[in-house]
Short mmCIF file of C-alpha atoms and ligand atoms in Angstrom, two decimals:
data_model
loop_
_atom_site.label_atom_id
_atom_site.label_comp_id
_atom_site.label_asym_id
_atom_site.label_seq_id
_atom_site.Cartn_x
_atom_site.Cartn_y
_atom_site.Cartn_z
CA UNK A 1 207.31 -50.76 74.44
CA UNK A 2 210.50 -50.40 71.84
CA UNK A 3 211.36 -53.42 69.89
CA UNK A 4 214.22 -55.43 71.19
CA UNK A 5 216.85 -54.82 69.14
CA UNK A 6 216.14 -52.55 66.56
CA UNK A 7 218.03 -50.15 65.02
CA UNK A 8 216.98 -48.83 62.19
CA UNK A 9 213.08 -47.35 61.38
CA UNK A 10 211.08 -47.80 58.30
CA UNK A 11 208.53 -46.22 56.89
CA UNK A 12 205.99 -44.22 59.08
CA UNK A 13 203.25 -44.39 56.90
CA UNK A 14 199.88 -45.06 56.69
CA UNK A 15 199.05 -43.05 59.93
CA UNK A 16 196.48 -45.57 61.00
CA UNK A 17 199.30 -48.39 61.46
CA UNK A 18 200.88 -49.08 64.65
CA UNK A 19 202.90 -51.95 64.78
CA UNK A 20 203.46 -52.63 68.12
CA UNK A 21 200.26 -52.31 68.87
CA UNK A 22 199.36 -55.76 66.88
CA UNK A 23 202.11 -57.39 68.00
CA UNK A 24 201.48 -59.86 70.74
CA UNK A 25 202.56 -58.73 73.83
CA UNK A 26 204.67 -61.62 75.22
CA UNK A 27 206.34 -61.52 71.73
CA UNK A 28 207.08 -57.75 72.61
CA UNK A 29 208.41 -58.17 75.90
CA UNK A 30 210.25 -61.57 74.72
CA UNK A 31 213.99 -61.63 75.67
CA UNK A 32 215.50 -63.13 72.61
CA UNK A 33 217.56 -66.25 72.81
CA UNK A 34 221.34 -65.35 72.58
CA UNK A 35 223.12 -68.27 70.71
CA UNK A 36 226.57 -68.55 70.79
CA UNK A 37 227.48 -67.35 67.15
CA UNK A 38 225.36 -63.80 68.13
CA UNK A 39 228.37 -63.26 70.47
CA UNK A 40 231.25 -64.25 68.80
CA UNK A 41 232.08 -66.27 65.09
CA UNK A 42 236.00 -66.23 65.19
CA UNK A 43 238.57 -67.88 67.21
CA UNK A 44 238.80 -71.49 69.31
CA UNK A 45 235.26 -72.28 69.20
CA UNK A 46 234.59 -73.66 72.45
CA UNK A 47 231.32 -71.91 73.53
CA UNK A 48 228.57 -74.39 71.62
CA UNK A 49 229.09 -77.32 72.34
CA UNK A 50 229.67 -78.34 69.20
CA UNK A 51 231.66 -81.43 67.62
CA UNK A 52 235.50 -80.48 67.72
CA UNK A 53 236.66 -83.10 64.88
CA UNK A 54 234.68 -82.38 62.56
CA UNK A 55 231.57 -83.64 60.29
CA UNK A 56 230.79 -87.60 60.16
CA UNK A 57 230.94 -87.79 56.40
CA UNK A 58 233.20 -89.45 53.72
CA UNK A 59 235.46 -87.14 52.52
CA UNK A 60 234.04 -85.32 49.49
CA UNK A 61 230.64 -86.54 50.13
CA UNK A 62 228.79 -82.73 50.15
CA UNK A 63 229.02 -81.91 46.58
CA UNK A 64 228.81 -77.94 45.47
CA UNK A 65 230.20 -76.53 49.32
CA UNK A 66 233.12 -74.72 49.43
CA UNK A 67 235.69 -76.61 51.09
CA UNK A 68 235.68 -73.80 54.11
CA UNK A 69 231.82 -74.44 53.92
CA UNK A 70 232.32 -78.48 54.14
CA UNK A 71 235.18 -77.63 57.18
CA UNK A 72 232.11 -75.83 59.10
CA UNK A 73 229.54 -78.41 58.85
CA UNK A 74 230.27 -79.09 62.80
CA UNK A 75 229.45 -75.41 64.09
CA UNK A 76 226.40 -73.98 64.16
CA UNK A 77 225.78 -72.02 61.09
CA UNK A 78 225.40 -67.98 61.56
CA UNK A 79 222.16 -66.87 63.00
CA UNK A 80 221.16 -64.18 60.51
CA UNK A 81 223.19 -64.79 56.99
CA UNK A 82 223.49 -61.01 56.40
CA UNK A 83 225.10 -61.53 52.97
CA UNK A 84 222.59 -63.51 51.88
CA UNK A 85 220.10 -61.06 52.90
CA UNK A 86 222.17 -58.19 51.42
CA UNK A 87 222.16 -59.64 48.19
CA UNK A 88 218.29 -60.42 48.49
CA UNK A 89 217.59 -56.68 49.71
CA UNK A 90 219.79 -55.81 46.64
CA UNK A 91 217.34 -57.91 44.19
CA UNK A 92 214.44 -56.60 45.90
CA UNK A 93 215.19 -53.43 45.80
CA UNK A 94 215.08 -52.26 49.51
CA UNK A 95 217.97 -50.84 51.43
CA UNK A 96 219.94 -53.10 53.44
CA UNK A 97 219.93 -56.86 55.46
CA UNK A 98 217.61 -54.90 58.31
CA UNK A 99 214.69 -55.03 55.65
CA UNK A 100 215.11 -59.25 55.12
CA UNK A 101 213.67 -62.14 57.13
CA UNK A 102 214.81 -65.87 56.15
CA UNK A 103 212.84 -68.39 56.77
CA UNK A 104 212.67 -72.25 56.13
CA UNK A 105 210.75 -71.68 53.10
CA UNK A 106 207.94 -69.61 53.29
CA UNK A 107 206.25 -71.63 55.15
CA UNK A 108 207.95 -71.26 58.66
CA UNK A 109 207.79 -67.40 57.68
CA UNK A 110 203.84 -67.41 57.45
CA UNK A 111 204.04 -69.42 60.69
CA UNK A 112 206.02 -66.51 62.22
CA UNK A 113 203.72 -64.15 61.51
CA UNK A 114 200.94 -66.10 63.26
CA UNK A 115 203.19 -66.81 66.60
CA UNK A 116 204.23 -62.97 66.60
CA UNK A 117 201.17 -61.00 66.09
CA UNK A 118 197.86 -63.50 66.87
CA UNK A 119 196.88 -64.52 70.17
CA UNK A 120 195.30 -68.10 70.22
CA UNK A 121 191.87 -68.34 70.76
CA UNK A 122 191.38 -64.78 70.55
CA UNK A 123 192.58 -63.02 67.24
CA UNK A 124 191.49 -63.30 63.54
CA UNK A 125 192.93 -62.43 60.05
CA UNK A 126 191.01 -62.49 56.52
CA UNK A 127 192.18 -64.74 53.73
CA UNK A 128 190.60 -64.79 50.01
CA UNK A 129 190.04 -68.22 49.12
CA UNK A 130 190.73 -70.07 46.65
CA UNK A 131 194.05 -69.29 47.99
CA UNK A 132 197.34 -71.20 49.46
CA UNK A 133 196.33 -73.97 52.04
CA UNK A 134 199.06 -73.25 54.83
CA UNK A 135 196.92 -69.81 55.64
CA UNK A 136 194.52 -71.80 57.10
CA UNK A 137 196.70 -75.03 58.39
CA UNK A 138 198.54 -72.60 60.39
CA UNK A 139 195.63 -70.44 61.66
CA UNK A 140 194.51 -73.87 62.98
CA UNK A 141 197.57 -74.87 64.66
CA UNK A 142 197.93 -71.08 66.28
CA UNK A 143 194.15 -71.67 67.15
CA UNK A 144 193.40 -68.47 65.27
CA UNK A 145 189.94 -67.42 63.54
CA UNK A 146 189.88 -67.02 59.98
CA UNK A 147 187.20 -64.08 58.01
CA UNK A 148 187.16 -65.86 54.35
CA UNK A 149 186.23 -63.33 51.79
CA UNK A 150 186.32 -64.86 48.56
CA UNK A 151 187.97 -63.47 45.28
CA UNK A 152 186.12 -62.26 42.41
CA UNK A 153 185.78 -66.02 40.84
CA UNK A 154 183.34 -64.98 37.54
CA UNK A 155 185.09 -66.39 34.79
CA UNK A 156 188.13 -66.67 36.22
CA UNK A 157 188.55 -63.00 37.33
CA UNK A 158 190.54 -64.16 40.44
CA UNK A 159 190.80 -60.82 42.19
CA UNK A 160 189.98 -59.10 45.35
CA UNK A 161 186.35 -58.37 45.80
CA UNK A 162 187.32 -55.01 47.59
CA UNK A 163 183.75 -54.04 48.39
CA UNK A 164 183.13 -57.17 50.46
CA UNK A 165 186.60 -56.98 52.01
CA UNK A 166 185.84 -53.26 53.38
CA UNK A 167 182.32 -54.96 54.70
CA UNK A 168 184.56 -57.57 56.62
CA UNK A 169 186.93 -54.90 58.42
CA UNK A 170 184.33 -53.08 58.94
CA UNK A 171 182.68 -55.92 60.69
CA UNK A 172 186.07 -57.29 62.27
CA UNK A 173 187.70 -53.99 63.51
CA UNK A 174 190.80 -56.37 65.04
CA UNK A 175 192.17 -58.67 62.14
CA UNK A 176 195.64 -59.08 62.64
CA UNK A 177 196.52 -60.04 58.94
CA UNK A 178 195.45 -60.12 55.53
CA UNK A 179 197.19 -62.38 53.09
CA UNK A 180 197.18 -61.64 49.37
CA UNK A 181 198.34 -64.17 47.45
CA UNK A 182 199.78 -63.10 43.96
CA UNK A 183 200.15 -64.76 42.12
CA UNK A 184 197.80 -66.96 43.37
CA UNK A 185 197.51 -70.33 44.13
CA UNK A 186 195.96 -72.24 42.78
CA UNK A 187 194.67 -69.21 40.66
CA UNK A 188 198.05 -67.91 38.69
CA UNK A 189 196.71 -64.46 38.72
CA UNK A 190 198.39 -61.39 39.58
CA UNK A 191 196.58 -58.94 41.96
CA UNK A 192 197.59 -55.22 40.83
CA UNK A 193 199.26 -53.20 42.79
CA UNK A 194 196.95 -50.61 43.54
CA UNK A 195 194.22 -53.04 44.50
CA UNK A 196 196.93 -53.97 47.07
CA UNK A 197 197.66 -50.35 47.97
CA UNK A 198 194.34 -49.44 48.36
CA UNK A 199 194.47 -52.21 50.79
CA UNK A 200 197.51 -50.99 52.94
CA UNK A 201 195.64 -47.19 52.78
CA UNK A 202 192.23 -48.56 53.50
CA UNK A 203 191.93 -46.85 56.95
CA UNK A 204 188.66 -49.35 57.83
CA UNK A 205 192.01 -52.15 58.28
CA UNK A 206 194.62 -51.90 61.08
CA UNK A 207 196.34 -54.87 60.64
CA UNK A 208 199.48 -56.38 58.31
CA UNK A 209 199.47 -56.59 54.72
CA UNK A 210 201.21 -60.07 53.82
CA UNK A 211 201.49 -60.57 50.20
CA UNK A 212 202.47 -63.73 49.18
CA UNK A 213 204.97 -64.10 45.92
CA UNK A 214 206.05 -67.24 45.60
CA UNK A 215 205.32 -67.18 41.87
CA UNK A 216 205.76 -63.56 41.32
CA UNK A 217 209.18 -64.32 38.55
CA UNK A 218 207.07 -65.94 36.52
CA UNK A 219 204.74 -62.92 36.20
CA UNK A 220 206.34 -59.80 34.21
CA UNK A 221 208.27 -56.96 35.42
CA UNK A 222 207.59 -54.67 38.02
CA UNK A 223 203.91 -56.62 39.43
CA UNK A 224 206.09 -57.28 42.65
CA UNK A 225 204.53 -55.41 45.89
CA UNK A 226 208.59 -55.11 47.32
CA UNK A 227 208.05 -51.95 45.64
CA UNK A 228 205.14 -51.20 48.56
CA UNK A 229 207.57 -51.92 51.54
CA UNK A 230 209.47 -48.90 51.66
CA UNK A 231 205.86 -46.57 51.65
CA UNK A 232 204.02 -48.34 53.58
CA UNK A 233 204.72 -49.97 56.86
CA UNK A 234 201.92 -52.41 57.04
CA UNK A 235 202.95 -54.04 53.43
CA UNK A 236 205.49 -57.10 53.61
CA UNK A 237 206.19 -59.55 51.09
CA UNK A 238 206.80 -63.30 50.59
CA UNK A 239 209.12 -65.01 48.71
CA UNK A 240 210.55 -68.53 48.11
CA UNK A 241 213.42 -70.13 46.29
CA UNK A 242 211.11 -73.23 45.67
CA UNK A 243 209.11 -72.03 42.67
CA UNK A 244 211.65 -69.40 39.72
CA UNK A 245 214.72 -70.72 41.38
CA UNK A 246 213.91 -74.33 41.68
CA UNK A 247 215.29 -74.98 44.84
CA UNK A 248 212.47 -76.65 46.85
CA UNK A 249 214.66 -79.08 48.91
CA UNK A 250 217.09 -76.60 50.63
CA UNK A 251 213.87 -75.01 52.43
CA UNK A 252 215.06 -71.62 51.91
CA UNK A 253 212.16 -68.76 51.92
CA UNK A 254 212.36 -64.86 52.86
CA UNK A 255 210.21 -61.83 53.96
CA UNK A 256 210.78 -58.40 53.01
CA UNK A 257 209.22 -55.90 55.17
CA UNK A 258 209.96 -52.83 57.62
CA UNK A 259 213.07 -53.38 59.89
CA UNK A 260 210.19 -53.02 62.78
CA UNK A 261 208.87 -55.72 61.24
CA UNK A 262 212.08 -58.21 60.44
CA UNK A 263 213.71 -57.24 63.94
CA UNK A 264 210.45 -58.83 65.76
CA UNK A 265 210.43 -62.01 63.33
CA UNK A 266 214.03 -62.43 63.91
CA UNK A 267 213.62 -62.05 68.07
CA UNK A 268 211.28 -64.83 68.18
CA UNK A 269 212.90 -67.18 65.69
CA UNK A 270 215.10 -70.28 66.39
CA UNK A 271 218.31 -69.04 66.29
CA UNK A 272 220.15 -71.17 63.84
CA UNK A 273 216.85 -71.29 61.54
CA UNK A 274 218.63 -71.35 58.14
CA UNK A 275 221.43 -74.11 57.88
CA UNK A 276 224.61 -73.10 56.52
CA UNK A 277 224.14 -75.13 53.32
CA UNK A 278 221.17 -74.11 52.51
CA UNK A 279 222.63 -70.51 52.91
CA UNK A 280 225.37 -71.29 50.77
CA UNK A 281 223.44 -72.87 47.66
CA UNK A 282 220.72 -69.33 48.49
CA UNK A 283 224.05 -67.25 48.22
CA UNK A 284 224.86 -68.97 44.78
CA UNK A 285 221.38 -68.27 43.39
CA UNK A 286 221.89 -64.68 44.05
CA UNK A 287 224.56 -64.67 42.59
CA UNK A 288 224.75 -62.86 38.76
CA UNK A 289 225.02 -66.33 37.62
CA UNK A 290 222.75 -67.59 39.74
CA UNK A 291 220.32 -64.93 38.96
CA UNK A 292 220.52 -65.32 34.95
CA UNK A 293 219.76 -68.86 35.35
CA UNK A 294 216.92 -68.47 36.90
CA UNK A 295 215.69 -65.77 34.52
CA UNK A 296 216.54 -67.73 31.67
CA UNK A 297 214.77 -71.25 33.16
CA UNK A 298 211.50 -68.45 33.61
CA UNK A 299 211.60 -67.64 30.23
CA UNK A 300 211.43 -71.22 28.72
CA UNK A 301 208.70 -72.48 31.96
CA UNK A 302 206.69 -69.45 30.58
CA UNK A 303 207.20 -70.33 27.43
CA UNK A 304 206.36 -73.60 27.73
CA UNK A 305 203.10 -72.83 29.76
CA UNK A 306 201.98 -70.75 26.89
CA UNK A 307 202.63 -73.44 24.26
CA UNK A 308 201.06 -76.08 26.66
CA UNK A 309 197.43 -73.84 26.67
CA UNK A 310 197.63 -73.50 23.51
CA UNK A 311 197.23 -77.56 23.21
CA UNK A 312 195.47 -77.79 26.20
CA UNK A 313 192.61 -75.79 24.71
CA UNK A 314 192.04 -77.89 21.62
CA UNK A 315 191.21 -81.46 23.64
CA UNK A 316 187.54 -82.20 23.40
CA UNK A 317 186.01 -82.12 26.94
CA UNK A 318 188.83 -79.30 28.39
CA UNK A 319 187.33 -76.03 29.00
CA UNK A 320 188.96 -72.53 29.56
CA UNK A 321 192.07 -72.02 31.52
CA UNK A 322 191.05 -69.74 33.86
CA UNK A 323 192.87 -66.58 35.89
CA UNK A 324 196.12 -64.41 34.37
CA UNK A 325 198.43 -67.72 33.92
CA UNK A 326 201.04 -65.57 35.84
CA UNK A 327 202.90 -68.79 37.30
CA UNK A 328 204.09 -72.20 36.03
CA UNK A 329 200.88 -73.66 36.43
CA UNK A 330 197.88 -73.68 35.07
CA UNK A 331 193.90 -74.05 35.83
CA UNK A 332 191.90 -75.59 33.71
CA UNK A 333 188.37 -76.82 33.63
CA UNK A 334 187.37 -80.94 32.35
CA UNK A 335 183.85 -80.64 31.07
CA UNK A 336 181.20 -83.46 31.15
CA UNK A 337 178.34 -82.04 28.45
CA UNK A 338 179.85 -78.84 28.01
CA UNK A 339 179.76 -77.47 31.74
CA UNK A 340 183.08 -77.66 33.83
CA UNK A 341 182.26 -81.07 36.04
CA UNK A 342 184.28 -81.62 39.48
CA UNK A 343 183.53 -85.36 39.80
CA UNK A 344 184.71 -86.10 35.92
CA UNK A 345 187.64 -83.97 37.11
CA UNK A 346 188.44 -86.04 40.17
CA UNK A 347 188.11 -88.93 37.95
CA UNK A 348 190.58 -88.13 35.38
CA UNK A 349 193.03 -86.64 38.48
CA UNK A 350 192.70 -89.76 39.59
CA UNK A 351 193.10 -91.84 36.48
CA UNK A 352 196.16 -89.60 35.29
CA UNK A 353 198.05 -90.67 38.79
CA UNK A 354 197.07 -94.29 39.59
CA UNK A 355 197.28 -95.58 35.60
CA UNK A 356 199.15 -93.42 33.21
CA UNK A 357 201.94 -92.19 35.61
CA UNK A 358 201.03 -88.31 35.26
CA UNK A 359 200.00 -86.41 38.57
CA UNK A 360 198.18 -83.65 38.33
CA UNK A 361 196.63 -81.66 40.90
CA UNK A 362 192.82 -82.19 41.63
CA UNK A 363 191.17 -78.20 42.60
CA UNK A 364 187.33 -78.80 42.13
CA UNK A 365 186.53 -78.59 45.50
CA UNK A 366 188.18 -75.14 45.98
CA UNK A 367 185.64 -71.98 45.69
CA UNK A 368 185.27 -70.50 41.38
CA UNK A 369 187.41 -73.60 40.73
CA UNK A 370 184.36 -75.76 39.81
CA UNK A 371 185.48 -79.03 37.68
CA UNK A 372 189.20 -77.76 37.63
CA UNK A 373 192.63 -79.28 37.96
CA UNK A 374 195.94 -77.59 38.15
CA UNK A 375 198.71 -78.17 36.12
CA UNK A 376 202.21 -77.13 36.84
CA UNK A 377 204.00 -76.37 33.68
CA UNK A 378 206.55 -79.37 33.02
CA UNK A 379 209.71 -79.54 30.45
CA UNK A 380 208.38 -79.15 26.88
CA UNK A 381 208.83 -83.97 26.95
CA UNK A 382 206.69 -83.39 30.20
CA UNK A 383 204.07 -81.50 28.77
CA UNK A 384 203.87 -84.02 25.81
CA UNK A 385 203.17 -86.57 27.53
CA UNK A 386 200.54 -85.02 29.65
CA UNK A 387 198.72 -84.17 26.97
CA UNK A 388 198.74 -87.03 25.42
CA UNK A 389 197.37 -88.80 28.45
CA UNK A 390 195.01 -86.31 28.21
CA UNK A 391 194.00 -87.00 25.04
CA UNK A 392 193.34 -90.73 25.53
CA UNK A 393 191.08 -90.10 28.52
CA UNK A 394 189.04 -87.03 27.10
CA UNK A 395 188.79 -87.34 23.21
C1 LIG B 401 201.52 -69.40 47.44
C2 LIG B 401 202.55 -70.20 48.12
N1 LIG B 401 203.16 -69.68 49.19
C3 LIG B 401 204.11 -70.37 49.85
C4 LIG B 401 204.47 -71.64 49.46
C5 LIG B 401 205.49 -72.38 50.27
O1 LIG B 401 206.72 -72.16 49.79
P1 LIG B 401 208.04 -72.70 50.51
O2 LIG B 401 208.50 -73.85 49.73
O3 LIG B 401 208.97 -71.53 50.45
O4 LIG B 401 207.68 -73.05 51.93
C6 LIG B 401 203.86 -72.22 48.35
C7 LIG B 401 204.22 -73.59 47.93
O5 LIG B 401 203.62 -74.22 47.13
C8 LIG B 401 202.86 -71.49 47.68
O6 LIG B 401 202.22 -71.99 46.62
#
């Protein structure tokens, strides 16, 4: 059945991928909703039933709009933001809008994927724990199984453990998905890119590639897999504006992947999905302005995060940091007698939030993570004072 829709084709390879064929069927056959704004954006709006006077807010009250942004707030914002994607396609290096999904945040993206290709109750898809939590929230809520292959955890290795991932498609001929998370959370390490391309090539595997990137600015040059998504058709990417651009509350996130791909997320997805302010602070951050901002705020997080291991590492009672530190956070083991202990970890976690105003994030329960907390990396005052709380509780 042809996708709704599209017109233009990515790649064609690897010859063992076929789309459509993972896509669920009503998704396929699904007769997208047609919102107002997809049939006209100009003239005497009076097809949405929108508010004709206007937005109920003192005057001046949205700061950093354009005033023809602030005039808008009553009508539905536009359905796909093609600048905005333009200028991310630009960033990302892949040809036009056609190649961009938005999403609100990441996190309604990775919930796309699940409504578009898994069937409840029926499909599965492989994650590599320790890894991001909403993989497995939102196989719950889309009643879909989950294969859990864990990484490579010895001394903080955090990578794919290939070997046992071709055992589980072997054994699980059907996933739907993969998700690589790289950076990871809550592991900060970088997974190459030909570990990930032997991934997409690994025949054994029918199903999508997702690779997750929130972090990936704060890990050097050229480690992002958008460089995958024009070769391979079964490789898309994740990215947020929460994490290098620091713009967690305006819930803006995007997927970069084959027009095949985009043009089924963007049949199923509510139409107005991305509200126009949002849009317009996401169009500012890609701007060149924008853009050396954020590269400049990496530089000094990184820095910082170096500087704060460095410290970090000379408490009595912390252990290693473990993984690549390729993100603004950190992992780091709290010993009790020399060996990394979760329930002293949990205690100081604790401790840290509920009496000396620093919150921390407790990871000892997750799998290679034994006795660990993370740490995001804070302003260079922040990370003071966090390790002097440290201090008092450990020395
Ligand atoms: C690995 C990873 N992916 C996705 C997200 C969600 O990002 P967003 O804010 O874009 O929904 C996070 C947030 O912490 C994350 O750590």
């Amino acid at each position: 059945m042809p996708i709704l829709g599209l017109s233009t084709k990515g790649p064609s390879a690897p010859a063992h991928f076929n789309l459509e064929s993972l896509i669920r069927p009503n998704i396929l056959a699904l007769q997208p909703y047609r919102c107002a704004r997809d049939d006209y954006s100009s003239g005497m709006l009076l097809d949405a039933n929108e508010n004709a006077i206007g937005a109920a807010l003192p005057a001046n009250f949205v700061p950093g709009l354009e005033a023809e942004d602030v005039s808008a707030l009553n009508r539905y914002p536009s359905p796909t933001h093609d600048e905005l994607k333009r200028r991310i396609a630009k960033l990302r290096n892949v040809p036009d809008e056609k190649w961009v999904f938005l999403g609100v945040g990441s996190d309604e993206v990775i919930d796309m994927l699940y409504r578009c290709l898994c069937v409840p109750a029926k499909d599965n898809i492989l994650t590599t724990p320790p890894t991001y939590g909403m993989y497995g929230v939102c196989a719950q809520i889309n009643d879909v199984g989950i294969v859990k292959v864990p990484l490579v955890t010895k001394n903080g290795a955090y990578q794919l453990d290939e070997a046992a991932m071709d055992a589980a498609f072997v054994a699980n001929p059907d996933l739907k998905m993969v998700f690589i998370c790289s950076p990871g959370n809550p592991t900060g390490t970088l997974i190459p890119l030909d570990v990930i391309r032997r991934v997409a090539e690994n025949t054994k595997f029918k199903g999508l590639v997702v690779v997750d990137e929130a972090y990936v600015d704060f890990a050097p040059e050229g480690t992002s897999a958008c460089s995958l998504v024009t070769q391979y058709a079964n490789v898309c990417v994740m990215q947020t504006l929460s994490k290098s651009f620091g713009l967690a509350s305006i819930r803006l996130g995007f997927l970069v992947g084959s027009p095949e791909l985009v043009q089924i997320l963007t049949n199923a997805k509510a139409p107005y999905n991305v509200s126009l302010p949002t849009a317009a602070i996401g169009l500012q951050a890609f701007s060149e302005e924008g853009l050396a901002i954020m590269a400049a705020n990496v530089r000094v997080l990184n820095a910082n995060r170096d500087a704060l291991i460095a410290e970090i590492t000379q408490i009595p009672n912390i252990g290693r940091v473990l993984g690549g530190n390729h993100a603004n956070f950190i992992v780091v083991e709290i010993l009790k007698d020399g060996k990394p202990d979760t329930p002293r970890a949990k205690a100081v976690y604790t401790e840290m939030a509920e009496n000396r105003g620093v919150v921390v994030r407790f990871r000892g329960s997750e799998i290679g993570c034994e006795g660990c907390l993370r740490i995001t990396v804070g302003t260079e005052d922040e990370n003071k004072t966090l390790l002097a709380r440290l201090r008092e509780l450990l020395v």
